Amino acid sequence: MYIATLDNVEYKISVKEIEPDKFEVVIDDKSYIVDAQLTESSVYSLIINGKSYEVNLDYKDGIYHVYNEGDLFKIEVMDELKKRMLEKRGGAGGLEGAYTIKSEMPGKIVDVKVKEGDEVKEGDVVIILEAMKMQNEIKSPKDGKITEVFVQKDDVIEADAKLVTVE
Amino acid sequence: MTVKNFKKVLVANRGEIAIRVMRACRKMGIETVAVYSEADRDALHVRYADEAYFIGPPAPADSYLRIDKIVEVAVKSGCDAVHPGYGFLAENSEFVKACEAAGITFIGPNTESMYILGDKTRSRQKMIEAGVPVVPGTKDPVESLEEALKVAEEIGYPIMFKASAGGGGKGMRLISSAEEFKQVYDLAKGEALSAFGDDRMYIEKAIIKPRHVEIQIAVDKHGNAVHFYERECSIQRRHQKVIEESPSMAINDEVRHKMGEAAIKAVKAANYDSVGTVEFLVDKDMNFYFLEVNTRIQVEHPVTEMVTGIDLIKLQIEIAEGKPIPFKQEDIKQVGHAIECRIYAEDPDNNFMPSPGEVTGLRLPGGPGVRVDSGIYSRGNVPLYYDPIVAKLIVWDVNRECAINRMQRALSEFVVKGIKTTIPFHQRVLRNENFRKGNISTDFIDKEVLPEKPTREGSAEAALAAAAIKEYLREQELRNQYQRFVETCAGGSPWKEAGRRAAMFGVSFGDVYKYST
């Protein structure tokens, strides 16, 4: 049994393979027979009760990103047991304590707006990163003090590179 | 006027526009030469061209903007002409001069008209003299924040703060108050400097709820001028067009006719001699104001090609060869309706963050009335150094409603894997009721709350089922891997073995226990 979380709503889902590429999926007591074929690069063709869907599915940081006709569904799927255990441990802890902002994309550092010791408010611009000819403002996700700056002007960075730590 | 027949053309650009130009050349029996940076060795335009030459490092300033290197390649490879595409050197009069000095024809306007029209303050002055209506604003660039604030106060907020050398929406900001102006003044100038190497900015009164409507024109070197009617380009984000269509719902036939005449008056005043576009803002009462002239082929030229049936790049090349326009104004008809969606490598669900990287999978749409101009291919790379446009999807149908439906169909067929694109965003815009009714303006994307509801009943259930099945299959695969591992592993401490298995498969001890039971 899985617990799937979509838009803060939890769904209990069970999956049973009844024949190759054919599944019985029960979502909150409602049963669906799903014919699921993986086509090119994680594009799924689904036939559910005769209706055909083509969904584009990516997996990132434990979240399934499912695109269907322009709609994005961000779904966390977890084994029920694991989910309950994590909840007992108190979850991930949000943005308490030191938080290191990482770049979501590769690019060039155009400006570093902060230095170590600076106080920042949530939403303050800390870095300006240029990628694909657009300047993107990277903002602090919380109030705090800058304890570390990992980049300087003109650095070319990869995606996921550390930028600054706010504590 | 000597008429030439080009034998070989260098395309000083990359991506979809380089391929589009090369397609026109190939059709005309002209050989093509590509140039490429380090980041573009495997780019599609390099493979499409008859010849290709390396010009330097990835940064545009060191490669695609290097006039000396490009002219050198053109001379060495024996080109008669250079086509600049859009962006990069397309509106750089120094490049035109360098081409001419090397005996190579620049496929675009003469330097005099480029000088007049390439600078917004100069072109504005010219239009005032020619009697073309313009938006109130400054004639010269502002020199300081203090001056800018003073001017803005006089004109009255909201104002537009624009780069003199700008284009494509870069370095251009809508500003509603003095406080906001103080905050963005340096940032906007910085963007202008970075994009155009020129941070001069000027101020214009902002027209509220404006529509951006532009007229495609062509003028030959014999004094013949025609227009190809209008394109509606009001769907913009950060002042960059994202969806364009033709005809526009904002104007009627009478205004369409007047705008066409004004556009021709504008380019004739500047002694223009190529294809180009005269951009206007249209207010809710169908008053139109001159914005600027783009002295190049534009990204959105295919919508005009689809409704008029004329190959604008072929025409542009023929004009550069010195040939007269082979038809008259009355021969140009606007038939049906065309829409273009610009597909950017951006993540619309994460504040349109750029999304360069490898395209791991690609399926292009097809069928009647569908055209794709693209520079990507499966396993190809989208570099971070250049514009985020990776493809343009253009459809034609008998009327706007049919064209929208056709575009929705084509978008649902379009699959790009590995990078994020704006395809989902276009799908949401196209089903927006106000878009469908034609109730749009340049602030549509910022102001309109795009519907979050799923398109089809059962969409959320399908997504949940897909994610759960994928998780189930992922677990099955881990279980199978584990079994294969166990079969090849013999004896030893069970704890040590479990630890090795957990590390090997990137799973927890708990999972190892689970898969082994």
XYZ file of C-alpha atoms in Angstrom:
684
model
C 0.000 0.000 0.000
C 1.264 3.460 -0.895
C 0.398 6.881 0.395
C 0.434 9.389 -2.457
C 0.382 13.082 -1.605
C -0.952 15.541 -4.170
C -1.712 19.172 -3.272
C -1.476 18.273 0.446
C -4.167 15.607 0.100
C -3.221 12.027 0.893
C -4.500 9.121 -1.201
C -4.178 5.472 -0.263
C -3.182 3.550 -3.348
C -2.562 -0.118 -3.944
C -1.120 -1.520 -7.151
C -1.431 -5.109 -8.325
C -0.007 -6.351 -11.620
C -2.660 -8.613 -13.092
C -0.844 -9.345 -16.331
C 2.151 -7.749 -18.075
C 1.541 -3.971 -18.431
C -1.917 -4.313 -16.897
C -2.599 -3.259 -13.309
C -5.396 -3.050 -10.843
C -4.981 0.280 -9.096
C -7.165 1.083 -6.095
C -7.246 4.770 -5.152
C -9.125 5.366 -1.885
C -11.348 2.314 -2.379
C -12.103 3.118 -6.024
C -10.766 0.470 -8.338
C -9.333 1.117 -11.827
C -8.038 -1.330 -14.385
C -5.055 0.431 -15.948
C -3.293 -0.622 -19.112
C 0.082 1.154 -18.824
C 2.657 1.103 -21.596
C 5.950 2.869 -21.318
C 6.615 4.525 -24.678
C 9.579 6.825 -25.355
C 11.628 8.221 -22.451
C 9.137 7.906 -19.590
C 6.092 8.915 -21.568
C 3.308 6.632 -20.441
C 0.314 5.650 -22.470
C -2.488 4.798 -20.058
C -5.881 3.327 -20.841
C -8.174 3.627 -17.837
C -11.682 2.280 -18.219
C -11.433 2.808 -21.976
C -10.138 6.420 -21.742
C -6.704 7.027 -23.211
C -4.204 9.322 -21.487
C -0.649 10.141 -22.383
C 1.346 11.308 -19.401
C 4.876 12.561 -19.242
C 6.556 11.439 -16.062
C 9.758 12.639 -14.373
C 11.166 11.689 -10.982
C 13.098 14.249 -8.988
C 14.040 14.323 -5.284
C 11.437 11.753 -4.345
C 8.625 13.532 -6.203
C 6.948 12.337 -9.384
C 6.281 15.196 -11.807
C 3.404 14.050 -13.967
C 2.345 16.210 -16.919
C -1.022 15.614 -18.479
C -2.318 18.027 -21.166
C -0.336 20.929 -19.719
C -1.248 20.250 -16.090
C 1.546 19.413 -13.725
C 0.793 17.061 -10.856
C 3.557 16.848 -8.246
C 3.031 13.582 -6.450
C 4.992 12.092 -3.595
C 4.520 8.330 -3.424
C 5.701 6.525 -0.361
C 5.327 3.133 1.144
C 2.716 3.457 3.898
C 5.042 2.035 6.549
C 7.914 4.313 5.568
C 5.620 7.351 5.532
C 4.354 6.679 9.050
C 7.889 6.094 10.324
C 9.071 9.384 8.840
C 6.128 11.203 10.394
C 7.026 9.716 13.805
C 10.558 11.077 13.374
C 9.121 14.538 12.747
C 9.618 14.912 8.971
C 12.250 16.879 7.136
C 12.249 19.915 9.408
C 11.487 22.717 6.889
C 13.879 25.648 6.753
C 14.941 25.658 10.400
C 18.650 26.255 11.085
C 21.269 26.723 8.391
C 19.952 26.587 4.824
C 22.203 26.446 1.797
C 20.705 27.925 -1.357
C 21.666 25.916 -4.401
C 21.350 26.933 -8.026
C 18.564 25.179 -9.889
C 20.309 25.748 -13.203
C 23.746 26.210 -14.683
C 24.777 29.761 -15.479
C 27.089 32.683 -14.860
C 27.154 34.699 -11.635
C 26.516 38.292 -12.663
C 26.343 39.773 -9.186
C 26.676 38.681 -5.567
C 24.497 40.982 -3.497
C 25.543 39.719 -0.044
C 28.670 38.986 1.958
C 29.307 36.914 5.058
C 27.690 38.416 8.111
C 24.943 40.282 6.218
C 21.425 40.079 7.605
C 18.783 39.197 5.002
C 15.016 39.020 4.927
C 12.973 36.388 3.137
C 12.698 37.429 -0.520
C 15.866 39.565 -0.534
C 17.937 39.074 -3.681
C 21.243 37.400 -2.815
C 22.623 36.441 -6.240
C 21.929 37.406 -9.844
C 22.529 34.476 -12.151
C 22.547 34.762 -15.930
C 21.498 31.808 -18.038
C 20.205 31.722 -21.601
C 20.610 35.510 -21.819
C 18.186 36.209 -18.963
C 19.169 37.543 -15.578
C 17.545 35.581 -12.768
C 17.262 36.882 -9.234
C 18.024 34.237 -6.613
C 16.244 35.185 -3.403
C 16.673 34.196 0.220
C 13.978 31.713 1.267
C 14.087 32.911 4.892
C 15.169 35.645 7.286
C 18.651 35.171 8.701
C 22.358 35.872 8.557
C 24.624 34.957 5.643
C 27.218 32.574 7.047
C 28.904 31.438 3.876
C 29.191 32.653 0.271
C 30.362 29.968 -2.153
C 30.538 31.934 -5.407
C 31.870 35.172 -6.787
C 31.112 37.432 -9.729
C 31.839 35.908 -13.170
C 31.926 32.322 -11.868
C 30.346 29.848 -14.262
C 28.463 27.296 -12.201
C 26.711 23.987 -12.759
C 23.142 23.197 -11.699
C 22.924 22.255 -8.010
C 26.006 24.340 -7.123
C 25.996 25.843 -3.624
C 25.483 29.617 -3.626
C 25.129 30.942 -0.081
C 24.178 29.662 3.355
C 21.567 31.539 5.402
C 21.311 30.751 9.074
C 21.056 48.245 -60.046
C 23.053 45.098 -60.696
C 21.179 41.874 -60.113
C 23.241 39.020 -58.631
C 22.472 35.354 -58.146
C 24.008 34.224 -54.893
C 25.904 30.933 -55.088
C 26.911 30.566 -51.457
C 25.568 32.227 -48.288
C 27.074 32.246 -44.794
C 24.465 32.115 -42.035
C 25.830 34.078 -39.083
C 23.537 32.495 -36.523
C 22.544 29.265 -34.812
C 19.469 27.309 -33.719
C 16.156 27.215 -35.512
C 16.622 30.441 -37.491
C 19.923 29.266 -38.984
C 18.188 26.122 -40.213
C 15.200 28.112 -41.500
C 17.507 30.342 -43.563
C 19.459 27.348 -44.852
C 16.206 25.684 -45.907
C 15.332 28.743 -48.028
C 18.832 28.746 -49.517
C 18.719 25.045 -50.328
C 15.380 25.559 -52.070
C 16.922 28.360 -54.126
C 19.943 26.260 -55.070
C 22.288 28.319 -52.896
C 25.023 26.555 -50.902
C 25.201 27.320 -47.190
C 28.007 27.914 -44.720
C 27.509 27.547 -40.957
C 29.635 29.005 -38.184
C 29.725 27.488 -34.722
C 31.133 28.019 -31.256
C 32.651 25.410 -28.936
C 29.210 24.880 -27.414
C 27.670 24.159 -30.814
C 29.869 21.573 -32.493
C 26.987 19.085 -32.345
C 24.242 21.630 -33.132
C 21.749 20.906 -35.878
C 22.638 23.948 -38.017
C 26.218 22.658 -38.295
C 24.980 19.340 -39.605
C 22.462 20.915 -41.969
C 24.884 23.294 -43.726
C 27.048 22.394 -46.718
C 30.124 23.739 -44.924
C 30.807 24.603 -41.284
C 33.601 26.574 -39.606
C 34.610 26.960 -35.978
C 34.661 30.554 -34.695
C 35.505 30.421 -30.983
C 34.433 29.947 -27.362
C 30.787 29.598 -26.254
C 30.237 33.188 -25.069
C 28.575 35.101 -27.947
C 31.039 37.987 -27.531
C 33.860 35.567 -28.408
C 32.165 33.808 -31.335
C 28.793 34.730 -32.881
C 29.388 38.440 -32.200
C 32.949 38.444 -33.601
C 32.551 40.462 -36.805
C 36.181 39.896 -37.836
C 36.009 36.118 -37.545
C 32.688 35.789 -39.344
C 33.752 38.016 -42.237
C 37.037 36.096 -42.453
C 35.144 32.788 -42.755
C 32.800 34.283 -45.370
C 35.740 35.455 -47.485
C 37.757 32.240 -47.114
C 34.790 30.029 -47.945
C 33.932 32.079 -51.018
C 30.498 33.372 -49.949
C 28.675 36.054 -51.946
C 26.473 37.017 -49.009
C 25.842 36.747 -45.282
C 22.435 36.181 -43.678
C 22.383 37.288 -40.038
C 19.106 35.655 -38.896
C 17.729 37.498 -35.826
C 19.661 38.560 -32.721
C 23.477 38.525 -32.623
C 24.688 40.763 -35.503
C 21.368 41.115 -37.317
C 21.013 44.829 -36.577
C 24.655 45.794 -36.234
C 25.633 48.413 -38.809
C 29.359 47.809 -38.140
C 28.861 44.243 -39.315
C 27.142 45.460 -42.482
C 30.053 47.821 -43.167
C 32.593 45.038 -42.578
C 30.728 42.770 -45.000
C 30.578 45.483 -47.632
C 34.294 46.270 -47.206
C 35.039 42.596 -47.845
C 32.878 42.578 -50.979
C 30.155 40.465 -49.394
C 26.459 41.355 -49.550
C 24.651 41.675 -46.232
C 21.161 40.187 -46.510
C 19.308 42.978 -44.790
C 18.802 46.725 -45.071
C 21.392 49.366 -45.991
C 23.428 50.963 -43.209
C 21.720 54.343 -43.472
C 18.259 52.971 -42.736
C 19.669 50.623 -40.118
C 21.313 53.612 -38.422
C 18.046 55.551 -38.379
C 15.780 52.684 -37.365
C 18.203 50.715 -35.155
C 18.133 53.374 -32.487
C 14.782 53.956 -30.860
C 15.252 57.633 -30.153
C 16.407 58.393 -33.711
C 13.659 56.326 -35.339
C 11.058 57.957 -33.149
C 12.182 61.384 -34.320
C 12.045 60.225 -37.942
C 8.498 58.923 -37.491
C 7.351 62.191 -35.932
C 8.735 63.983 -39.026
C 7.028 61.482 -41.354
C 3.670 61.895 -39.611
C 3.471 58.375 -38.175
C 1.750 58.426 -34.737
C 4.126 57.804 -31.780
C 3.705 57.237 -28.019
C 4.589 60.280 -25.833
C 8.039 60.038 -24.215
C 11.661 61.227 -24.190
C 13.526 61.835 -27.428
C 16.957 61.243 -25.905
C 18.298 58.700 -23.431
C 18.117 59.723 -19.774
C 21.471 60.339 -18.101
C 20.781 59.597 -14.436
C 18.235 58.223 -11.990
C 17.407 61.773 -10.896
C 16.660 62.844 -14.473
C 14.721 59.649 -15.130
C 12.538 60.242 -12.068
C 11.905 63.832 -13.118
C 10.936 62.846 -16.681
C 8.706 60.030 -15.450
C 6.961 62.447 -13.118
C 6.286 64.830 -16.031
C 4.955 62.129 -18.376
C 3.047 60.441 -15.554
C 3.213 56.835 -14.355
C 2.999 54.143 -15.525
C 5.968 54.441 -17.854
C 8.087 52.078 -19.920
C 11.846 52.168 -19.340
C 13.521 50.943 -22.510
C 17.012 50.260 -23.813
C 17.927 52.485 -26.775
C 19.703 49.599 -28.481
C 17.108 47.126 -27.263
C 14.884 44.606 -28.904
C 13.169 41.380 -28.091
C 11.934 42.830 -24.836
C 15.307 42.823 -23.089
C 16.187 45.719 -20.783
C 12.591 46.891 -20.921
C 10.499 47.424 -17.799
C 7.008 48.599 -16.936
C 7.281 50.918 -13.958
C 4.315 52.071 -11.906
C 5.848 54.368 -9.285
C 8.930 56.375 -8.381
C 9.729 53.847 -5.648
C 9.683 50.979 -8.135
C 11.771 53.014 -10.572
C 14.488 53.486 -7.942
C 14.555 49.731 -7.325
C 14.873 48.575 -10.937
C 16.853 51.437 -12.516
C 20.296 49.819 -12.122
C 19.058 46.283 -12.846
C 17.407 47.346 -16.124
C 20.526 49.251 -17.219
C 22.673 46.250 -16.263
C 20.520 43.971 -18.416
C 20.758 46.392 -21.332
C 24.544 46.570 -21.006
C 24.847 42.798 -20.820
C 22.508 42.146 -23.753
C 23.495 44.964 -26.122
C 26.750 46.396 -24.801
C 24.925 49.733 -24.438
C 23.101 50.874 -21.299
C 21.413 53.998 -22.680
C 17.757 53.975 -21.709
C 14.798 56.160 -22.551
C 11.294 56.633 -21.164
C 7.909 56.238 -22.823
C 4.376 56.609 -21.554
C 2.828 53.184 -20.990
C -0.407 52.574 -22.876
C -2.810 50.730 -20.593
C -4.245 47.448 -21.824
C -2.329 47.752 -25.069
C -2.215 45.220 -27.847
C 1.020 44.663 -29.690
C 0.238 44.536 -33.388
C 2.925 44.662 -36.048
C 3.018 44.904 -39.827
C 5.371 42.795 -41.910
C 6.757 44.792 -44.820
C 9.140 44.373 -47.742
C 10.831 47.093 -49.771
C 13.110 46.330 -52.712
C 16.006 48.346 -54.099
C 13.791 49.645 -56.908
C 11.421 51.568 -54.641
C 8.620 48.983 -54.578
C 7.072 48.456 -51.148
C 4.399 46.058 -49.932
C 3.013 44.921 -46.608
C 1.838 41.464 -45.627
C -0.787 42.539 -43.100
C -0.439 42.204 -39.359
C 0.622 39.891 -36.601
C -0.908 40.039 -33.136
C 1.872 39.575 -30.566
C 0.161 40.537 -27.324
C 0.876 37.334 -25.445
C 4.193 38.250 -23.859
C 6.132 37.484 -20.726
C 8.755 39.911 -19.448
C 8.053 41.777 -22.728
C 9.134 38.796 -24.789
C 6.590 37.431 -27.210
C 5.507 33.870 -26.581
C 2.440 33.408 -28.816
C 1.820 35.255 -32.069
C -1.018 35.048 -34.539
C -2.367 36.502 -37.717
C -4.788 38.133 -38.313
C -5.303 40.203 -35.145
C -8.692 40.411 -33.450
C -7.795 43.893 -32.152
C -8.345 45.711 -35.418
C -10.898 45.876 -38.201
C -10.280 46.061 -41.958
C -10.247 49.847 -41.987
C -7.580 50.077 -39.270
C -5.676 47.172 -40.870
C -5.516 49.170 -44.089
C -4.397 52.356 -42.270
C -1.713 50.511 -40.318
C -0.373 48.933 -43.493
C -0.124 52.368 -45.109
C 1.527 53.866 -42.007
C 4.053 51.007 -41.921
C 5.064 51.616 -45.517
C 5.269 55.358 -44.871
C 7.549 54.621 -41.876
C 10.056 52.463 -43.745
C 10.073 54.647 -46.846
C 10.924 57.637 -44.625
C 14.056 55.744 -43.586
C 14.967 54.686 -47.145
C 14.626 51.017 -46.167
C 15.361 48.183 -48.604
C 14.754 44.699 -47.190
C 12.060 42.801 -45.334
C 11.273 44.180 -41.901
C 8.566 44.778 -39.370
C 6.927 47.933 -38.116
C 5.668 47.440 -34.574
C 2.684 49.316 -33.163
C 0.841 49.492 -29.876
C -2.934 49.500 -30.306
C -5.210 50.797 -27.549
C -8.746 49.666 -26.829
C -10.154 52.283 -29.235
C -7.983 50.967 -32.099
C -5.661 53.990 -31.996
C -2.233 52.821 -32.996
C 1.194 54.198 -32.077
C 4.561 53.494 -33.674
C 6.884 51.515 -31.428
C 9.902 50.576 -33.515
C 11.060 48.977 -36.742
C 12.779 45.609 -36.579
C 15.292 45.720 -39.406
C 15.601 41.941 -39.637
C 13.597 38.805 -40.177
C 11.701 38.112 -36.964
C 11.068 35.012 -34.890
C 7.346 35.194 -35.678
C 7.623 35.563 -39.477
C 6.118 32.069 -40.076
C 2.591 33.157 -39.089
C 2.655 35.667 -41.937
C 4.051 33.031 -44.270
C 1.196 30.712 -43.325
C -1.600 33.229 -44.027
C -0.072 34.773 -47.166
C 1.697 31.730 -48.609
C 4.855 33.786 -49.248
C 8.346 32.624 -48.263
C 9.656 35.770 -46.586
C 13.258 34.598 -46.272
C 13.411 33.723 -49.956
C 12.018 37.186 -50.686
C 14.584 38.766 -48.351
C 17.401 36.991 -50.197
C 15.993 37.993 -53.600
C 15.795 41.648 -52.513
C 19.441 41.479 -51.386
C 20.299 40.068 -54.811
C 18.827 43.243 -56.283
C 15.718 41.634 -57.720
C 12.384 43.488 -57.669
C 9.507 42.202 -55.523
C 7.749 39.796 -57.910
C 4.169 40.749 -56.928
C 2.039 43.787 -56.094
C 0.136 44.741 -52.952
C -3.182 43.612 -54.447
C -1.726 40.123 -55.061
C -1.140 39.586 -51.329
C -4.101 37.946 -49.606
C -4.577 37.160 -45.945
C -6.195 33.717 -45.871
C -7.285 31.769 -42.790
C -5.639 32.039 -39.385
C -2.167 31.097 -38.137
C -0.790 30.808 -34.593
C 2.788 30.354 -33.413
C 3.873 29.091 -29.990
C 7.492 29.698 -29.104
C 8.845 26.699 -27.290
C 11.425 27.907 -24.774
C 13.778 25.770 -22.676
C 12.232 27.102 -19.480
C 10.312 25.560 -16.614
C 6.879 27.217 -16.516
C 6.119 25.511 -13.213
C 9.195 26.977 -11.558
C 8.964 30.659 -12.421
C 10.180 30.038 -15.984
C 13.691 29.122 -14.851
C 15.990 28.474 -17.814
C 16.408 24.772 -18.449
C 19.445 24.012 -20.594
C 20.736 20.462 -20.952
C 20.518 17.326 -23.033
C 17.336 16.502 -24.912
C 16.905 12.849 -24.013
C 13.795 12.280 -26.088
C 11.885 14.191 -28.760
C 8.659 13.681 -30.653
C 7.569 16.431 -33.031
C 3.910 17.007 -33.884
C 2.648 16.632 -37.432
C -0.528 16.374 -39.457
C -2.373 18.898 -41.637
C -1.573 22.577 -41.145
C 1.272 21.992 -38.678
C 4.789 23.384 -39.073
C 7.728 23.014 -36.699
C 10.841 25.184 -37.020
C 13.329 23.685 -34.617
C 16.994 23.485 -33.759
C 16.894 20.484 -31.438
C 17.108 16.755 -31.874
C 17.059 13.721 -29.633
C 20.363 13.434 -27.722
C 21.254 16.981 -28.776
C 22.322 19.614 -26.276
C 20.679 22.952 -25.416
C 23.565 25.193 -24.265
C 23.150 27.727 -21.487
C 24.847 30.528 -23.406
C 22.126 31.366 -25.915
C 18.463 32.338 -26.247
C 16.121 29.738 -24.773
C 14.060 29.239 -27.974
C 14.395 25.593 -28.960
C 11.507 25.331 -31.415
C 8.537 27.155 -32.892
C 5.265 25.399 -33.442
C 3.092 27.060 -36.072
C -0.361 25.969 -37.182
C -2.774 27.195 -39.832
C -6.514 26.643 -40.159
C -9.540 28.302 -41.736
C -10.379 30.503 -38.743
C -9.105 31.362 -35.264
C -11.178 28.813 -33.378
C -10.074 25.983 -35.669
C -6.460 27.168 -35.459
C -6.577 27.154 -31.638
C -8.017 23.636 -31.649
C -5.363 22.525 -34.088
C -2.636 24.078 -31.936
C -3.979 22.292 -28.849
C -3.863 19.040 -30.759
C -0.306 19.692 -31.966
C 0.922 20.719 -28.495
C -0.435 17.504 -27.010
C 1.647 15.570 -29.540
C 4.847 17.507 -28.841
C 7.153 15.687 -26.415
C 10.548 16.993 -25.293
C 12.345 14.991 -22.609
C 15.436 15.853 -20.584
C 14.806 19.586 -20.414
C 11.767 21.523 -19.261
C 9.896 23.482 -21.914
C 7.017 25.921 -22.117
C 4.751 23.400 -23.891
C 2.565 22.875 -20.771
C 2.289 26.631 -20.354
C 1.033 27.034 -23.933
C -1.542 24.322 -23.318
C -2.851 26.281 -20.328
C -2.975 29.573 -22.254
C -4.780 28.023 -25.195
C -7.601 26.673 -23.090
C -8.002 29.938 -21.192
C -11.446 31.349 -21.934
C -10.282 34.929 -22.354
C -7.596 33.841 -24.777
C -10.130 31.872 -26.768
C -12.448 34.889 -26.854
C -9.579 37.129 -27.952
C -9.715 39.227 -24.774
C -5.979 39.699 -24.529
C -3.432 42.462 -24.001
C 0.301 42.608 -23.376
C -0.227 42.041 -19.646
C -2.360 38.935 -20.217
C 0.134 36.495 -18.688
C 0.884 38.649 -15.647
C -2.724 39.531 -14.928
C -4.722 36.561 -16.061
C -4.859 33.705 -13.593
C -4.310 30.699 -15.771
C -6.678 27.882 -14.885
C -5.215 25.188 -12.699
C -8.053 22.788 -13.204
C -7.299 19.649 -15.208
C -8.357 19.544 -18.843
C -10.169 16.260 -18.680
C -12.185 14.423 -16.129
C -10.079 11.739 -14.501
C -6.827 13.594 -15.226
C -5.750 13.629 -11.557
C -6.619 9.945 -11.136
C -4.567 9.128 -14.233
C -1.624 11.057 -12.796
C -1.946 9.309 -9.409
C -2.211 5.918 -11.083
C 0.817 6.643 -13.289
C 2.960 7.715 -10.326
C 1.907 4.707 -8.222
C 2.548 2.256 -11.075
C 5.945 3.816 -11.691
C 6.812 3.483 -7.994
C 5.592 -0.118 -8.034
C 7.763 -0.880 -11.093
C 10.733 0.888 -9.526
C 10.415 -1.341 -6.474
C 10.057 -4.417 -8.693
C 13.230 -3.467 -10.518
C 15.106 -3.018 -7.225
C 13.804 -6.369 -6.052
C 14.984 -8.029 -9.281
C 18.384 -6.361 -9.037
C 18.650 -7.569 -5.474
C 17.764 -11.128 -6.469
C 20.371 -11.100 -9.220
C 22.910 -9.806 -6.739
C 22.067 -12.528 -4.185
C 22.496 -15.198 -6.845
C 26.025 -13.997 -7.591
C 26.970 -13.486 -3.928
C 28.063 -16.263 -1.608
C 28.241 -16.395 2.188
C 29.859 -13.835 4.534
C 28.349 -11.870 7.404
C 24.617 -11.195 6.777
C 24.938 -7.705 8.302
C 27.923 -6.825 6.154
C 26.179 -8.210 3.114
C 23.019 -6.221 3.847
C 25.162 -3.087 4.224
C 26.870 -3.712 0.889
C 23.541 -4.302 -0.796
C 22.053 -1.156 0.709
C 25.033 0.902 -0.489
C 25.039 -0.707 -3.914
C 21.373 -0.056 -4.632
C 21.121 3.246 -2.806
C 18.379 1.915 -0.553
C 17.982 1.690 3.223
C 18.596 -1.310 5.458
C 14.834 -1.470 5.857
C 14.397 -1.782 2.100
C 17.069 -4.484 1.904
C 15.161 -6.384 4.557
C 11.896 -5.805 2.678
C 13.204 -6.996 -0.681
C 14.751 -10.076 0.831
C 11.475 -11.222 2.397
